[in-house]
PDB file of C-alpha atoms in Angstrom:
ATOM      1  CA  MET A  20     100.212  75.230  77.369  1.00  0.00           C
ATOM      2  CA  GLY A  21      99.087  73.747  73.874  1.00  0.00           C
ATOM      3  CA  MET A  22      98.137  70.260  76.095  1.00  0.00           C
ATOM      4  CA  ARG A  23      94.869  69.807  77.867  1.00  0.00           C
ATOM      5  CA  CYS A  24      94.120  70.569  81.372  1.00  0.00           C
ATOM      6  CA  TYR A  25      92.266  68.271  83.442  1.00  0.00           C
ATOM      7  CA  CYS A  26      89.887  69.473  86.874  1.00  0.00           C
ATOM      8  CA  HIS A  27      88.036  67.885  88.936  1.00  0.00           C
ATOM      9  CA  HIS A  28      86.245  69.312  91.740  1.00  0.00           C
ATOM     10  CA  VAL A  29      84.536  68.502  95.153  1.00  0.00           C
ATOM     11  CA  PRO A  30      83.569  71.194  97.845  1.00  0.00           C
ATOM     12  CA  GLY A  31      86.832  71.765  99.839  1.00  0.00           C
ATOM     13  CA  ARG A  32      88.816  70.059  96.948  1.00  0.00           C
ATOM     14  CA  LEU A  33      90.134  70.870  93.755  1.00  0.00           C
ATOM     15  CA  ARG A  34      92.689  68.989  91.745  1.00  0.00           C
ATOM     16  CA  VAL A  35      93.849  70.708  88.782  1.00  0.00           C
ATOM     17  CA  LYS A  36      96.118  68.733  86.029  1.00  0.00           C
ATOM     18  CA  ILE A  37      98.525  71.486  84.605  1.00  0.00           C
ATOM     19  CA  PRO A  38     100.804  69.970  81.650  1.00  0.00           C
ATOM     20  CA  GLY A  39     103.152  72.910  81.791  1.00  0.00           C
ATOM     21  CA  LEU A  40     103.806  71.485  85.090  1.00  0.00           C
ATOM     22  CA  GLN A  41     106.039  68.532  84.129  1.00  0.00           C
ATOM     23  CA  GLY A  42     109.215  68.774  84.485  1.00  0.00           C
ATOM     24  CA  GLU A  43     109.531  72.041  85.790  1.00  0.00           C
ATOM     25  CA  PRO A  44     110.315  72.408  89.398  1.00  0.00           C
ATOM     26  CA  ALA A  45     110.743  76.053  89.571  1.00  0.00           C
ATOM     27  CA  GLU A  46     106.980  76.401  88.084  1.00  0.00           C
ATOM     28  CA  ALA A  47     105.515  74.216  90.275  1.00  0.00           C
ATOM     29  CA  GLU A  48     107.460  75.647  93.431  1.00  0.00           C
ATOM     30  CA  ARG A  49     105.416  79.322  91.830  1.00  0.00           C
ATOM     31  CA  VAL A  50     102.225  77.831  91.645  1.00  0.00           C
ATOM     32  CA  GLU A  51     102.483  76.258  95.215  1.00  0.00           C
ATOM     33  CA  THR A  52     103.855  79.685  96.086  1.00  0.00           C
ATOM     34  CA  VAL A  53     100.393  81.344  94.410  1.00  0.00           C
ATOM     35  CA  LEU A  54      97.586  79.098  95.675  1.00  0.00           C
ATOM     36  CA  ARG A  55      98.785  78.747  99.494  1.00  0.00           C
ATOM     37  CA  ALA A  56      98.580  82.558  99.670  1.00  0.00           C
ATOM     38  CA  ILE A  57      94.797  82.647  98.838  1.00  0.00           C
ATOM     39  CA  ALA A  58      92.759  82.749 102.023  1.00  0.00           C
ATOM     40  CA  GLY A  59      90.578  80.094 102.729  1.00  0.00           C
ATOM     41  CA  VAL A  60      93.413  77.433 101.388  1.00  0.00           C
ATOM     42  CA  THR A  61      94.232  75.268 103.928  1.00  0.00           C
ATOM     43  CA  GLY A  62      96.510  72.766 101.940  1.00  0.00           C
ATOM     44  CA  VAL A  63      98.626  72.203  98.672  1.00  0.00           C
ATOM     45  CA  LYS A  64     100.075  69.182  96.987  1.00  0.00           C
ATOM     46  CA  VAL A  65     101.899  69.452  93.774  1.00  0.00           C
ATOM     47  CA  ASN A  66     103.155  67.263  91.697  1.00  0.00           C
ATOM     48  CA  PRO A  67     106.220  68.870  89.244  1.00  0.00           C
ATOM     49  CA  LEU A  68     106.221  64.828  87.691  1.00  0.00           C
ATOM     50  CA  THR A  69     103.069  64.737  86.871  1.00  0.00           C
ATOM     51  CA  GLY A  70     101.836  68.153  86.991  1.00  0.00           C
ATOM     52  CA  SER A  71      99.224  67.442  89.640  1.00  0.00           C
ATOM     53  CA  VAL A  72      97.546  70.085  91.610  1.00  0.00           C
ATOM     54  CA  VAL A  73      95.755  69.334  94.710  1.00  0.00           C
ATOM     55  CA  VAL A  74      94.254  72.146  96.560  1.00  0.00           C
ATOM     56  CA  LEU A  75      92.185  71.832  99.634  1.00  0.00           C
ATOM     57  CA  TYR A  76      90.167  75.023 100.661  1.00  0.00           C
ATOM     58  CA  ASP A  77      87.317  76.055 103.058  1.00  0.00           C
ATOM     59  CA  PRO A  78      84.283  76.617 100.772  1.00  0.00           C
ATOM     60  CA  ASP A  79      83.034  78.943 103.488  1.00  0.00           C
ATOM     61  CA  HIS A  80      85.802  80.905 102.882  1.00  0.00           C
ATOM     62  CA  THR A  81      86.684  80.723  99.264  1.00  0.00           C
ATOM     63  CA  ALA A  82      85.673  79.118  96.039  1.00  0.00           C
ATOM     64  CA  GLN A  83      86.729  76.686  93.095  1.00  0.00           C
ATOM     65  CA  ASP A  84      86.125  79.483  90.601  1.00  0.00           C
ATOM     66  CA  ARG A  85      88.282  82.175  92.460  1.00  0.00           C
ATOM     67  CA  ILE A  86      90.733  79.546  92.821  1.00  0.00           C
ATOM     68  CA  LEU A  87      91.020  78.816  89.058  1.00  0.00           C
ATOM     69  CA  ASN A  88      90.837  82.346  88.429  1.00  0.00           C
ATOM     70  CA  ILE A  89      94.273  83.398  90.309  1.00  0.00           C
ATOM     71  CA  LEU A  90      95.791  80.575  88.519  1.00  0.00           C
ATOM     72  CA  GLN A  91      95.037  81.383  85.197  1.00  0.00           C
ATOM     73  CA  ASP A  92      95.615  85.562  85.954  1.00  0.00           C
ATOM     74  CA  GLN A  93      98.808  84.122  87.032  1.00  0.00           C
ATOM     75  CA  GLY A  94      99.107  82.785  83.546  1.00  0.00           C
ATOM     76  CA  LEU A  95      99.392  79.026  85.409  1.00  0.00           C
ATOM     77  CA  PHE A  96      96.272  77.410  84.168  1.00  0.00           C
ATOM     78  CA  ASP A  97      94.350  77.821  80.683  1.00  0.00           C
ATOM     79  CA  ALA A  98      90.000  77.654  81.383  1.00  0.00           C
ATOM     80  CA  SER A  99      89.925  77.119  77.506  1.00  0.00           C
ATOM     81  CA  LEU A 100      92.181  74.049  77.393  1.00  0.00           C
ATOM     82  CA  ALA A 101      90.433  72.256  80.569  1.00  0.00           C
ATOM     83  CA  ILE A 102      88.098  69.241  80.620  1.00  0.00           C
ATOM     84  CA  THR A 103      86.337  67.867  83.822  1.00  0.00           C
ATOM     85  CA  HIS A 104      86.522  64.576  84.664  1.00  0.00           C
ATOM     86  CA  GLU A 105      83.596  63.654  83.468  1.00  0.00           C
ATOM     87  CA  GLU A 106      84.462  64.778  79.673  1.00  0.00           C
ATOM     88  CA  GLN A 107      87.838  62.975  80.258  1.00  0.00           C
ATOM     89  CA  VAL A 108      85.801  59.597  81.311  1.00  0.00           C
ATOM     90  CA  ARG A 109      83.798  60.041  78.165  1.00  0.00           C
ATOM     91  CA  ALA A 110      87.086  60.827  75.782  1.00  0.00           C
ATOM     92  CA  ALA A 111      88.255  57.369  77.406  1.00  0.00           C
ATOM     93  CA  VAL A 112      85.505  55.520  76.626  1.00  0.00           C
ATOM     94  CA  ALA A 113      84.765  56.376  73.571  1.00  0.00           C
ATOM     95  CA  GLU A 114      88.459  56.123  72.159  1.00  0.00           C
ATOM     96  CA  PHE A 115      88.086  52.312  74.067  1.00  0.00           C
ATOM     97  CA  GLY A 116      85.031  51.453  71.954  1.00  0.00           C
ATOM     98  CA  MET A 117      86.780  52.361  68.795  1.00  0.00           C
ATOM     99  CA  ARG A 118      89.672  50.229  69.518  1.00  0.00           C
ATOM    100  CA  LEU A 119      87.272  47.388  70.494  1.00  0.00           C
ATOM    101  CA  GLY A 120      85.144  47.857  67.392  1.00  0.00           C
ATOM    102  CA  ARG A 121      88.576  47.820  64.947  1.00  0.00           C
ATOM    103  CA  ALA A 122      89.806  44.615  66.985  1.00  0.00           C
ATOM    104  CA  ALA A 123      85.807  42.913  66.150  1.00  0.00           C
ATOM    105  CA  LEU A 124      85.862  44.328  62.512  1.00  0.00           C
ATOM    106  CA  GLY A 125      89.678  42.523  62.098  1.00  0.00           C
ATOM    107  CA  TRP A 126      88.814  39.257  64.203  1.00  0.00           C
ATOM    108  CA  ALA A 127      85.560  39.463  61.634  1.00  0.00           C
ATOM    109  CA  VAL A 128      87.473  39.975  58.181  1.00  0.00           C
ATOM    110  CA  GLY A 129      90.140  37.184  59.347  1.00  0.00           C
ATOM    111  CA  LYS A 130      87.467  34.777  60.226  1.00  0.00           C
ATOM    112  CA  SER A 131      85.625  35.319  57.122  1.00  0.00           C
ATOM    113  CA  LEU A 132      88.908  35.324  54.757  1.00  0.00           C
ATOM    114  CA  ASP A 133      90.248  32.331  56.818  1.00  0.00           C
ATOM    115  CA  ALA A 134      86.790  30.695  56.335  1.00  0.00           C
ATOM    116  CA  SER A 135      86.740  31.260  52.567  1.00  0.00           C
ATOM    117  CA  GLY A 136      90.351  30.412  52.117  1.00  0.00           C
ATOM    118  CA  LEU A 137      89.479  26.773  53.456  1.00  0.00           C
ATOM    119  CA  SER A 138      86.324  26.687  50.811  1.00  0.00           C
ATOM    120  CA  LEU A 139      88.859  27.561  48.086  1.00  0.00           C
ATOM    121  CA  LEU A 140      91.575  25.265  49.486  1.00  0.00           C
ATOM    122  CA  ALA A 141      87.945  22.588  49.813  1.00  0.00           C
ATOM    123  CA  ALA A 142      87.252  23.547  46.240  1.00  0.00           C
ATOM    124  CA  LEU A 143      90.331  22.566  44.417  1.00  0.00           C
ATOM    125  CA  LEU A 144      90.519  19.178  45.896  1.00  0.00           C
TER     126      LEU A 144
END
């Protein structure tokens, strides 16, 4: 699976993004079959285009960890590659900050070169 898996959880609802499901309808169907067989799971929606899996479950009868462990045991999920919603947001904010910083630096360098270019032109006149 090489790519990062994403998990977001609130009691009774688990969303997992599994990149290995993208473009793999047979594998998506297998995930759905495995999940529906878990006692306490009340609903499953798998999107093979995005690799997104939403599991609705009764927290009194099963738990997020059990669901993820079953997916991992079946080779459908790799917990070592999983990031949480908070980690994904943190990474996106860091990336945005880096891009904004580069843009600001580029603007500042451009302005300083514009100003020195005009100063050079004025000195020559």
